Coordinates of C-alpha atoms and ligand atoms in Angstrom, one line a residue:
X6 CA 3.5 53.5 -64.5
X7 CA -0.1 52.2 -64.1
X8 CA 1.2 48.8 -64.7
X9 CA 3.8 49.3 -62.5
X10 CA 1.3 49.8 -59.8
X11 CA -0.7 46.9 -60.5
X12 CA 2.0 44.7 -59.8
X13 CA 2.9 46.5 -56.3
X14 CA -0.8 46.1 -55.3
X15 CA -1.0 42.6 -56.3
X16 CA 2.1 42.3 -54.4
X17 CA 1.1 44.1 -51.5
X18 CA -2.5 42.2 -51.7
X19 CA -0.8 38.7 -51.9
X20 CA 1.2 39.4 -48.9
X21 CA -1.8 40.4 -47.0
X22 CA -3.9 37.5 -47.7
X23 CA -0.8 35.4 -46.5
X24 CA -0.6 37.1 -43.4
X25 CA -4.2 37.2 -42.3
X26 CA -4.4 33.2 -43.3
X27 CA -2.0 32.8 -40.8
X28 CA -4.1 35.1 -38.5
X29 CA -7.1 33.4 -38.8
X30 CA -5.4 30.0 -38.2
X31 CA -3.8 31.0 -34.8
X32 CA -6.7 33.1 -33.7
X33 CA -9.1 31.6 -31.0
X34 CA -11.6 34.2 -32.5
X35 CA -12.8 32.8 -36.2
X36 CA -15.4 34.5 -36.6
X37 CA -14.6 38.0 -35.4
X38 CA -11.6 37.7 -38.0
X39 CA -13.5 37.1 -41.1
X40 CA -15.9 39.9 -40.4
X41 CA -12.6 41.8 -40.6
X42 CA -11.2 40.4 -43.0
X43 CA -14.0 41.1 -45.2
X44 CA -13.9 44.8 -44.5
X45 CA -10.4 45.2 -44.7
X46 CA -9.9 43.8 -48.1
X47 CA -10.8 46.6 -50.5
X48 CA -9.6 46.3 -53.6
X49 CA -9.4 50.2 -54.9
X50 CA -12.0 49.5 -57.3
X51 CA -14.5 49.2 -54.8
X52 CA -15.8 46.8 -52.3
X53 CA -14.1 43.3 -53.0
X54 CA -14.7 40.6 -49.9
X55 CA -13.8 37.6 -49.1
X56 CA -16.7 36.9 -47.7
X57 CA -20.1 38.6 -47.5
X58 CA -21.3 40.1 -44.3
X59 CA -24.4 40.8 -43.4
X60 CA -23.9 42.1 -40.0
X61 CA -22.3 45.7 -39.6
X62 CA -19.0 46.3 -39.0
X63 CA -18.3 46.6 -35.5
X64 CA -14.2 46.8 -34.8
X65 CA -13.4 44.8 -31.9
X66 CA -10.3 45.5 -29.3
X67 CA -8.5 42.7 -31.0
X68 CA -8.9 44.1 -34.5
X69 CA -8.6 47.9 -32.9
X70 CA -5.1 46.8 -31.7
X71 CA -5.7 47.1 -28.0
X72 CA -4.1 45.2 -25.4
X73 CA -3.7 45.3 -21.8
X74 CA -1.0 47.3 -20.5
X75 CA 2.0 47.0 -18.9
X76 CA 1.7 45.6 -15.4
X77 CA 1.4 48.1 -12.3
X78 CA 2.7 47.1 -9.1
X79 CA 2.1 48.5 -6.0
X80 CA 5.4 48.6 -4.3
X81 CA 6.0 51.8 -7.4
X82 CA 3.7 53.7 -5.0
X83 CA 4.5 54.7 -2.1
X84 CA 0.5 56.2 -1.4
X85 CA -2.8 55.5 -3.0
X86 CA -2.0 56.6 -6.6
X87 CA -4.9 58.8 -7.7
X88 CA -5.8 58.3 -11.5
X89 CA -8.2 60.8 -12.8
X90 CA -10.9 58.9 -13.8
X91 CA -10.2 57.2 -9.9
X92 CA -13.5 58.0 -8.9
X93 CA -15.3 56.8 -12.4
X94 CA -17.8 53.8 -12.1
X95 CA -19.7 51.6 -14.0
X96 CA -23.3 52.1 -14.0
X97 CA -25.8 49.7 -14.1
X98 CA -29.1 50.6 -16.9
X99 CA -31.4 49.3 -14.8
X100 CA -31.2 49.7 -11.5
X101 CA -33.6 49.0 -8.8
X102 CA -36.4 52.2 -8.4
X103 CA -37.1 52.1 -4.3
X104 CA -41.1 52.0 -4.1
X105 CA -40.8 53.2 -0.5
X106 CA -41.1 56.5 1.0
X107 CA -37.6 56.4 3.3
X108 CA -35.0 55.2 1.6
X109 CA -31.0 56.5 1.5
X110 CA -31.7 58.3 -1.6
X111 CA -34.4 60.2 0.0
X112 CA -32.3 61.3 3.2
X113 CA -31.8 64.8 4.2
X114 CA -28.2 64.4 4.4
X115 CA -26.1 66.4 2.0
X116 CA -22.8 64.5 2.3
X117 CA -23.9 61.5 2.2
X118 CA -26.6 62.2 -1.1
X119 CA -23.6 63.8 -3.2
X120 CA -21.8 60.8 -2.3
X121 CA -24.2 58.4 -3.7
X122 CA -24.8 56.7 -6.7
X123 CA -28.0 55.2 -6.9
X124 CA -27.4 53.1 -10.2
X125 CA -23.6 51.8 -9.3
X126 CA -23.0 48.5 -10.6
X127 CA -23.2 46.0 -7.9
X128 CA -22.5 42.8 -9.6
X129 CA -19.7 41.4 -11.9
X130 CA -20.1 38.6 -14.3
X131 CA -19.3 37.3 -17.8
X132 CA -18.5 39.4 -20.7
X133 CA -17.3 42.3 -18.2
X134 CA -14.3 42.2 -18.7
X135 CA -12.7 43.2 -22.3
X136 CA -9.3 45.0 -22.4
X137 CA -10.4 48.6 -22.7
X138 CA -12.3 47.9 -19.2
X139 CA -9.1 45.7 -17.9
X140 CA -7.1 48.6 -18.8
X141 CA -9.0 50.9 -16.2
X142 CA -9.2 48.3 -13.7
X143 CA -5.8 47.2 -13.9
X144 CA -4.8 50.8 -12.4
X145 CA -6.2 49.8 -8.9
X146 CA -4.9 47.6 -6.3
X147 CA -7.2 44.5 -5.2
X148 CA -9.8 44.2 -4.1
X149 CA -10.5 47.7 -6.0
X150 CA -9.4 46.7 -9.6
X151 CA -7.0 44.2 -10.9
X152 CA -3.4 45.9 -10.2
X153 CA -0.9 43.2 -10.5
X154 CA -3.0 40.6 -11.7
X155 CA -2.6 38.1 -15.3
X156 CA -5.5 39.4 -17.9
X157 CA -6.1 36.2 -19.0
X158 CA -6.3 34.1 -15.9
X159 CA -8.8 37.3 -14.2
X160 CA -10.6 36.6 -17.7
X161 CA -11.0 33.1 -17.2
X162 CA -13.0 33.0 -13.9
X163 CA -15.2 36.2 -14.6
X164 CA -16.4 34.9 -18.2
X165 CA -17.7 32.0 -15.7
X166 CA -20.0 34.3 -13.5
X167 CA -23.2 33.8 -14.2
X168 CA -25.5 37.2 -15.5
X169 CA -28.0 37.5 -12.9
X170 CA -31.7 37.9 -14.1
X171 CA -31.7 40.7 -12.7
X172 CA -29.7 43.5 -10.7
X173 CA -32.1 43.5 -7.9
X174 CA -30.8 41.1 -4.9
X175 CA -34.2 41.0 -2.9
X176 CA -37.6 41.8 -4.1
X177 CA -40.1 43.9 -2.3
X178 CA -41.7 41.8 -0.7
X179 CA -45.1 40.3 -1.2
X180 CA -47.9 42.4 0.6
X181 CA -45.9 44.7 1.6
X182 CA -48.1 47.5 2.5
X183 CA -45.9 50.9 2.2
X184 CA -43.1 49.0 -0.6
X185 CA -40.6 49.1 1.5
X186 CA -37.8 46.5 2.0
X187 CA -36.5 46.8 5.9
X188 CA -33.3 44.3 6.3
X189 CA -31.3 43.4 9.5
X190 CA -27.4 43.4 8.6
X191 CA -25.8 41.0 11.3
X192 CA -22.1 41.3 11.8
X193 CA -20.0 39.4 14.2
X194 CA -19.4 41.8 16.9
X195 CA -19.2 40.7 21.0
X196 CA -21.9 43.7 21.6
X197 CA -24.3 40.9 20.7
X198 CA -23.5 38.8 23.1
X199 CA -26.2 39.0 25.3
X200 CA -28.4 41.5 23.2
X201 CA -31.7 39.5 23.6
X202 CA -32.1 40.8 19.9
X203 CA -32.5 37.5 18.0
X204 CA -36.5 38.3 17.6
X205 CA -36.1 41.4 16.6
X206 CA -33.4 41.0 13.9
X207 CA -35.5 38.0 12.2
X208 CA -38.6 40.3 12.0
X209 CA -36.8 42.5 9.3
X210 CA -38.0 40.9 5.5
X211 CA -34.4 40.3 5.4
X212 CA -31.5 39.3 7.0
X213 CA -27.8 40.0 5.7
X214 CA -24.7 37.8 7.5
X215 CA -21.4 38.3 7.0
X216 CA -18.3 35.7 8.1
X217 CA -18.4 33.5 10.9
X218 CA -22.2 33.6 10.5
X219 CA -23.1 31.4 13.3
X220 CA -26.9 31.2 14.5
X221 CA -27.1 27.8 16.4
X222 CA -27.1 28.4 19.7
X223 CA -27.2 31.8 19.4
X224 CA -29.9 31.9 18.3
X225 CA -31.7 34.5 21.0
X226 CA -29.1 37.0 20.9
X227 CA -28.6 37.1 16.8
X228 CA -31.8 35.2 15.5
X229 CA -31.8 32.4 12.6
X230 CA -33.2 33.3 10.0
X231 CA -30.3 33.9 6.9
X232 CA -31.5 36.0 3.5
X233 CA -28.0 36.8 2.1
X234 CA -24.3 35.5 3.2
X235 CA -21.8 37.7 2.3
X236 CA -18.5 36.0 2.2
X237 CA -15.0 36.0 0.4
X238 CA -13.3 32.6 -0.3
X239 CA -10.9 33.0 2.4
X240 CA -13.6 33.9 5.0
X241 CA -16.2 30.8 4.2
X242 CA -13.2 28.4 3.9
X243 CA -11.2 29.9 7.3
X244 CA -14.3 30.1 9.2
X245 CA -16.1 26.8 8.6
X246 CA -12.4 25.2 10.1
X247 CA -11.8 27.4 12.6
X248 CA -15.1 28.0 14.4
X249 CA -16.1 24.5 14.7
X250 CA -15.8 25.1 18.5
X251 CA -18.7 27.4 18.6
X252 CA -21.0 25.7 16.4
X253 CA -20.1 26.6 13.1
X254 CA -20.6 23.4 11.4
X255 CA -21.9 25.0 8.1
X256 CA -23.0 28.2 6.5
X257 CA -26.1 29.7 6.3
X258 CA -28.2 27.3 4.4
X259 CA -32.1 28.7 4.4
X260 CA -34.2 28.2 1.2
X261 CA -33.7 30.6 -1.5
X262 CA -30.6 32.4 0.7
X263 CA -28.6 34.3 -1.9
X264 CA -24.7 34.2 -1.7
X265 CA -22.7 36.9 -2.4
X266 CA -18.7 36.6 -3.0
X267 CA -16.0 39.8 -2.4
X268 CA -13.5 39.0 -4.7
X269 CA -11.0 40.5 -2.3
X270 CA -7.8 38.6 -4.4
X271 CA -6.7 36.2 -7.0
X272 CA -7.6 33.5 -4.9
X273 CA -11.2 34.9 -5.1
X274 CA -11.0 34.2 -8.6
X275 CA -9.4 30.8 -8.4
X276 CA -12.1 29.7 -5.8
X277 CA -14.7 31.1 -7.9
X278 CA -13.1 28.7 -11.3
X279 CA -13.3 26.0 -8.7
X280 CA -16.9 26.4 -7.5
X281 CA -18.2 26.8 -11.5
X282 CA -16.3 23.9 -12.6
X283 CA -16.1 21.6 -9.9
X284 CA -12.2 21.8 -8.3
X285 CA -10.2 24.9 -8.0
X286 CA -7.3 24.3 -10.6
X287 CA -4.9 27.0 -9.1
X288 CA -3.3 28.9 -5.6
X289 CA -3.9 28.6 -2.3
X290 CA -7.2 26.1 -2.5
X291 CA -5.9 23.9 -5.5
X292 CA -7.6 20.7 -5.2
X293 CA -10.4 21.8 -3.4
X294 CA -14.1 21.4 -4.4
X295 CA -16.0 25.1 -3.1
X296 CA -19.5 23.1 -4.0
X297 CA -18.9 20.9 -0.8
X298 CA -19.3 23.5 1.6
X299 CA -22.7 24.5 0.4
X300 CA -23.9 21.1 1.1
X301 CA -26.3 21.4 -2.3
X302 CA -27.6 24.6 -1.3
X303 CA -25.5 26.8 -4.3
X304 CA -27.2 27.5 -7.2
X305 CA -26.0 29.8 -9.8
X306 CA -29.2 32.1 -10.0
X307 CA -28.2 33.0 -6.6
X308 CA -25.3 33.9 -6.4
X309 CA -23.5 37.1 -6.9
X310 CA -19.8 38.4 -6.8
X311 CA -19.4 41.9 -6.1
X312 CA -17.9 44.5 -8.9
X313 CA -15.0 45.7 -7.8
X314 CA -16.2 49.3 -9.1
X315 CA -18.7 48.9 -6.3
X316 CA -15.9 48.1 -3.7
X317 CA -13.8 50.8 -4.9
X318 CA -17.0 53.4 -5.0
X319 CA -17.5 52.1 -0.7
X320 CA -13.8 53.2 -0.1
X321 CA -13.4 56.2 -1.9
X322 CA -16.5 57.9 -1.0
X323 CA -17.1 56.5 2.4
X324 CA -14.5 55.3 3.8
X325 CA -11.3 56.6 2.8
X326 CA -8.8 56.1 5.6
X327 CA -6.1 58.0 6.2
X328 CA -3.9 54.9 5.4
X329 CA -4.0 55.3 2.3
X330 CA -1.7 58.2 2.2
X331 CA 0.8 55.9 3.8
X332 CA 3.5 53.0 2.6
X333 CA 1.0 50.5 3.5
X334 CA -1.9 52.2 1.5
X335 CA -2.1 48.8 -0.7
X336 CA -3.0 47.1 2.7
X337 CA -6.1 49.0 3.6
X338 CA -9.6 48.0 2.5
X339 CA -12.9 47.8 4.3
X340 CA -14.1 45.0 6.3
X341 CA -16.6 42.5 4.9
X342 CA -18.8 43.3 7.1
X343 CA -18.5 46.9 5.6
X344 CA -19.3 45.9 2.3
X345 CA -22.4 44.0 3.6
X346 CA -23.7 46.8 5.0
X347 CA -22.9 49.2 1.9
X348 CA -24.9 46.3 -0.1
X349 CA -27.7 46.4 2.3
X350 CA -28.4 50.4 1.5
X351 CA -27.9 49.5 -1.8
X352 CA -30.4 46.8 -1.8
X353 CA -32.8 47.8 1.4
X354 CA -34.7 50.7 2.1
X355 CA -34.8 50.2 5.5
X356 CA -31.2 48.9 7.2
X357 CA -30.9 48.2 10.7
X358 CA -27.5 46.9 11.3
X359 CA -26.8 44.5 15.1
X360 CA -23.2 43.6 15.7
X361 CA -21.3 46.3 14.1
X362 CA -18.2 47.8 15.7
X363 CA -19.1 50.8 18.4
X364 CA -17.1 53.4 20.4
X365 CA -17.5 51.0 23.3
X366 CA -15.8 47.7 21.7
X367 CA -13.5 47.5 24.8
X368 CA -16.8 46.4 26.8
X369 CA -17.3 43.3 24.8
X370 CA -15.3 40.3 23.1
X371 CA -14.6 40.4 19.6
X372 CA -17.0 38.5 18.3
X373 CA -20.7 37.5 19.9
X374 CA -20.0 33.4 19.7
X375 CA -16.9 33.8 22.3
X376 CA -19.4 33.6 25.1
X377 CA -17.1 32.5 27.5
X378 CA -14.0 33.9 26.7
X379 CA -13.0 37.9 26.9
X380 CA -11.0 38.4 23.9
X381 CA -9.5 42.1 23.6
X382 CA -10.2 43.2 20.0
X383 CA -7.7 43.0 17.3
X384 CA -6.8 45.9 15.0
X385 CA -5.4 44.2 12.1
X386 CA -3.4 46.7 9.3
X387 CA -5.8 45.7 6.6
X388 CA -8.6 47.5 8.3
X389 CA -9.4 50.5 9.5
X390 CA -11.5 50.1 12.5
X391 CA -11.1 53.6 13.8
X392 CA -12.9 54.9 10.6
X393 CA -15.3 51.9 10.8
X394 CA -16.5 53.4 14.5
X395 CA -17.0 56.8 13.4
X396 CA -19.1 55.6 9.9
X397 CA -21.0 53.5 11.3
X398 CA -21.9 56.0 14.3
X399 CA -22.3 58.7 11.5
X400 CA -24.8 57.2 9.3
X401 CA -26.7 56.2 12.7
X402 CA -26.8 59.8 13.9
X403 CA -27.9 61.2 10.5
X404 CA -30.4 58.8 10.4
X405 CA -29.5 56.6 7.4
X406 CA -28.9 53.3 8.7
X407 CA -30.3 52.3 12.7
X408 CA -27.2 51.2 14.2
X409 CA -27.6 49.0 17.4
X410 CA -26.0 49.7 20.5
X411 CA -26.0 49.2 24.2
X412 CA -25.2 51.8 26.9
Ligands
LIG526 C1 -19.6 48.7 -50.6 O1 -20.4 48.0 -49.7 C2 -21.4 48.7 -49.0 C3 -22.0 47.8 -48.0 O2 -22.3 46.6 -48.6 C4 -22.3 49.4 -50.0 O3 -23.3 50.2 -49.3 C5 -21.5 50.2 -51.0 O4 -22.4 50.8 -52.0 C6 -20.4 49.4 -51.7 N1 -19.6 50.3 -52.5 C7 -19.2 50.0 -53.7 C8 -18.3 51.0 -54.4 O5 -19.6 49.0 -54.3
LIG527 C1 -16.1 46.7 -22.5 O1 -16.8 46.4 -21.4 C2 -17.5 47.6 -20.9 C3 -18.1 47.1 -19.6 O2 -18.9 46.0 -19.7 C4 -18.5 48.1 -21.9 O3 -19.1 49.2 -21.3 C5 -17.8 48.4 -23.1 O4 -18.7 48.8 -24.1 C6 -17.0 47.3 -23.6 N1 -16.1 47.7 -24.7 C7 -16.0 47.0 -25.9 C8 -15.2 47.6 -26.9 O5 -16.6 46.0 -26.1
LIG528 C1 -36.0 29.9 13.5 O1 -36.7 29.8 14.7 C2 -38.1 29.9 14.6 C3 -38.7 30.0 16.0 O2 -38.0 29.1 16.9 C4 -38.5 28.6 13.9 O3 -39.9 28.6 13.7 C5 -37.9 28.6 12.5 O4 -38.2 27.5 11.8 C6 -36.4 28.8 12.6 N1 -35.9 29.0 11.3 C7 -34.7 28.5 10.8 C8 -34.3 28.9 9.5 O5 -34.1 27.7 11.5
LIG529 C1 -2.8 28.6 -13.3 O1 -1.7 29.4 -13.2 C2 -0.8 29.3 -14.2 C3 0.4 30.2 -13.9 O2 0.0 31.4 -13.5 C4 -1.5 29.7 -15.6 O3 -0.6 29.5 -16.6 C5 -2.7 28.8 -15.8 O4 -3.4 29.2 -16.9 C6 -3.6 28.9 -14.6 N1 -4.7 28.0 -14.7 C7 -6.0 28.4 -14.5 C8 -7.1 27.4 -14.7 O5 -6.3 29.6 -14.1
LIG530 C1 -31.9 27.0 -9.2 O1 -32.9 28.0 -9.0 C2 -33.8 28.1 -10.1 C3 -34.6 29.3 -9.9 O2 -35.1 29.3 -8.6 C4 -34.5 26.8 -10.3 O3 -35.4 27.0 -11.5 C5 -33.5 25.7 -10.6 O4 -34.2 24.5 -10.7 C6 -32.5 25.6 -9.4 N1 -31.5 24.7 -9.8 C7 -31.1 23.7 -9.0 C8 -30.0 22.8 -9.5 O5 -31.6 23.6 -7.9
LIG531 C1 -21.7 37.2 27.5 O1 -22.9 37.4 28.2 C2 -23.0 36.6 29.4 C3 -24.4 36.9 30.0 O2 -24.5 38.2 30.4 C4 -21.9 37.0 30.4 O3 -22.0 36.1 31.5 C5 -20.6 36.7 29.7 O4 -19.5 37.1 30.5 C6 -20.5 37.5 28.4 N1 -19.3 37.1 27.7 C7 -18.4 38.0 27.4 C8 -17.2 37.4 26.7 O5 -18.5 39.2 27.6
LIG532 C1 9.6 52.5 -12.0 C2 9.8 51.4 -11.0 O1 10.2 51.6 -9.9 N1 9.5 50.2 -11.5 C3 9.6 49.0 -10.7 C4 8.2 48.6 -10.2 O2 8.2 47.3 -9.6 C5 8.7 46.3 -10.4 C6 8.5 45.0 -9.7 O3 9.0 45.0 -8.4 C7 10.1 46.6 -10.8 O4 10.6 45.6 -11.6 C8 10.2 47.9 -11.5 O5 11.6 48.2 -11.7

């Protein structure tokens, strides 16, 4: 009997050596393997490795079996489907600790301060993305998640992003008397047209932009200065092509300016390959070089891409339109300019935002740089302007952000 045993063990043994050979010669992951190989081989008289390890044993998702799952698709929901850990976020460990007496964590607002999260991660970058997160993300539709989308290809770009030094976009700044950090978010809208406000907006310590951030020739109504561009791929390449007529020749280009990327789509993702590697290798920008329309003003320790826990945190908690209850919930997201001013509270202390969207839009073109010509504004499907009105008006009223407006 005992002999009998033997040989099925050595069997058994034989055949698992074979196997995990095999393993180890297809697997990308060498070194992972053997640390499991050498905890996995136990003879039953003990420990017997392969090889010695001195590090201990952490399983990874490979070795734990875990792969992404099956592929959701949108069209199988005919509203926002509503997952229970929907409204679960990453956090960020150390996030930024406001040194100023007003800030959005300290309003009086109850709403809005249960709605808040103070340490949500902002940023995504390299080594966020392993299958047990995919396998959350992969629930929700862009640009909330990764619904729809190829593992390995979402993989590829985001092991590219660079880890920022540090979660903080903007420092206080330097001899600031009361620590505060007071920033001007500067959207697009016609309302500025006009506005005289140019002065004003470049006193803030910062300046956020957002699109077709043109400043030349503007310059009195929406000021020059640029701290922060906040852009997807679609937006920067659209925009620098199709407002050439007013002036937008390049974007935002001032020393130090930080860029921050929505990754809104795949092609976010493709662009983003593209501008870390030289040429976008896939999608609707194959063949193009992203670096070329920074003119030598990118560099990686400035530049961020948005998490899309963060984007998904701005829609379910502020700005959840009634959309998406509807067949076309998948359609719906915020605007960038939206997001830029979520970032700015999460960033700023002090947010004073020129040239968002107001009860009065009828009064003024769509955006501030079509000086000549009355355009009526357009309400695309993807947005919910509506809702956009009434936040922005909201978080004016309750004093959180300083909207401007014109009577
Ligand atoms: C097995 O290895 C571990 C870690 O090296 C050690 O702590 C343990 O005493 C070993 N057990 C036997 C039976 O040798
Ligand atoms: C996967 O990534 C998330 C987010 O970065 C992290 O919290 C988690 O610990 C990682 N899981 C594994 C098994 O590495
Ligand atoms: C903005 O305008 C001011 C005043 O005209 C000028 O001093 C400054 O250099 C300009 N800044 C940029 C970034 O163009
Ligand atoms: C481009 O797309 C194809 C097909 O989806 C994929 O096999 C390939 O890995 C992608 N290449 C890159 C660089 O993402
Ligand atoms: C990028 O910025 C960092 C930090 O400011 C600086 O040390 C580095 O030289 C810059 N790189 C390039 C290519 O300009
Ligand atoms: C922009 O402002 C100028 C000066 O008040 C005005 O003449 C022009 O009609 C305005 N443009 C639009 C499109 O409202
Ligand atoms: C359950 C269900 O309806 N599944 C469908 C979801 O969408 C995919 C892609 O269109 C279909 O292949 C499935 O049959």
């Amino acid at each position: 009997m005992q002999k009998a045993w033997g040989a099925v063990s050595l069997i058994l043994t034989l055949c698992a050596l074979i196997y995990l050979v095999l393993w180890i010669n297809l697997s990308e992951h060498f070194y992972s393997k053997t640390i499991i190989i050498s905890a996995l081989i136990l003879s039953p008289h003990g420990n017997t490795s392969l090889y010695k390890t001195e590090k201990p044993f952490h399983p990874t998702e490979r070795e734990l079996n875990i792969t992404p799952i099956p592929v959701l698709y949108k069209k199988n929901f005919t509203k926002l489907p509503v997952w229970d850990f929907e409204d679960v976020y990453l956090r960020d460990n150390q996030p930024r600790k406001p040194t100023c007496p007003k800030s959005f964590q300290t309003t009086e607002d109850h709403e809005f301060k249960e709605a808040v999260l103070p340490d949500i991660q902002l940023w995504l970058y390299k080594g966020h993305l392993n299958i047990t997160e995919w396998n959350r993300l992969a629930h929700f539709n862009n640009p909330f998640g990764f619904m729809e989308y190829n593992y390995n290809e979402v993989k590829r770009a985001v092991d590219l992003i660079p880890k920022p030094k540090s979660s903080i976009l903007l420092p206080v700044p330097e001899g600031s008397k009361d620590g505060c950090i007071r920033c001007a978010v500067v959207g697009c809208g016609g309302i500025l047209n006009d506005s005289k406000m140019g002065k004003e907006i470049d006193s803030h310590d910062y300046v956020f932009r957002v699109n077709g951030a043109v400043t030349q020739g503007y310059e009195e109504d929406v000021g020059n200065r640029t701290s922060v561009y906040v852009h997807t791929a679609f937006s920067l390449h659209s925009n620098i092509r199709s407002l050439k007529k007013y002036g937008f020749n390049n974007i935002p280009q001032d020393e130090g300016i930080k860029y921050v990327l929505i990754p809104e789509g795949m092609r976010d993702f493709d662009w983003l390959q593209g501008l870390l590697q030289g040429k976008v290798a896939n999608g609707s920008y194959k063949g193009v070089s992203p670096l070329k329309f920074f003119n030598g003003h990118f560099n990686e320790s400035r530049f961020y891409v948005l998490h899309p826990d963060f984007l998904r945190y701005v829609r379910n908690r502020f700005m959840p339109s009634k959309q998406l209850k509807g067949i076309y919930w998948a359609m719906f997201r915020p605007t960038n300019g939206a997001f830029a001013l979520f970032l700015a509270m999460h960033t700023c202390d002090i947010v004073d935002a020129y040239g968002y969207i107001t009860e009065d839009h009828h009064k003024y073109s769509n955006y501030y740089y079509e000086k000549f010509k009355k355009t009526r504004v357009i309400f695309y499907i993807n947005h919910d302007y509506g809702l956009e009105i009434k936040t922005w008006k909201k978080l004016h009223d309750s004093g959180i952000i300083r909207l401007f407006q014109r009577h």
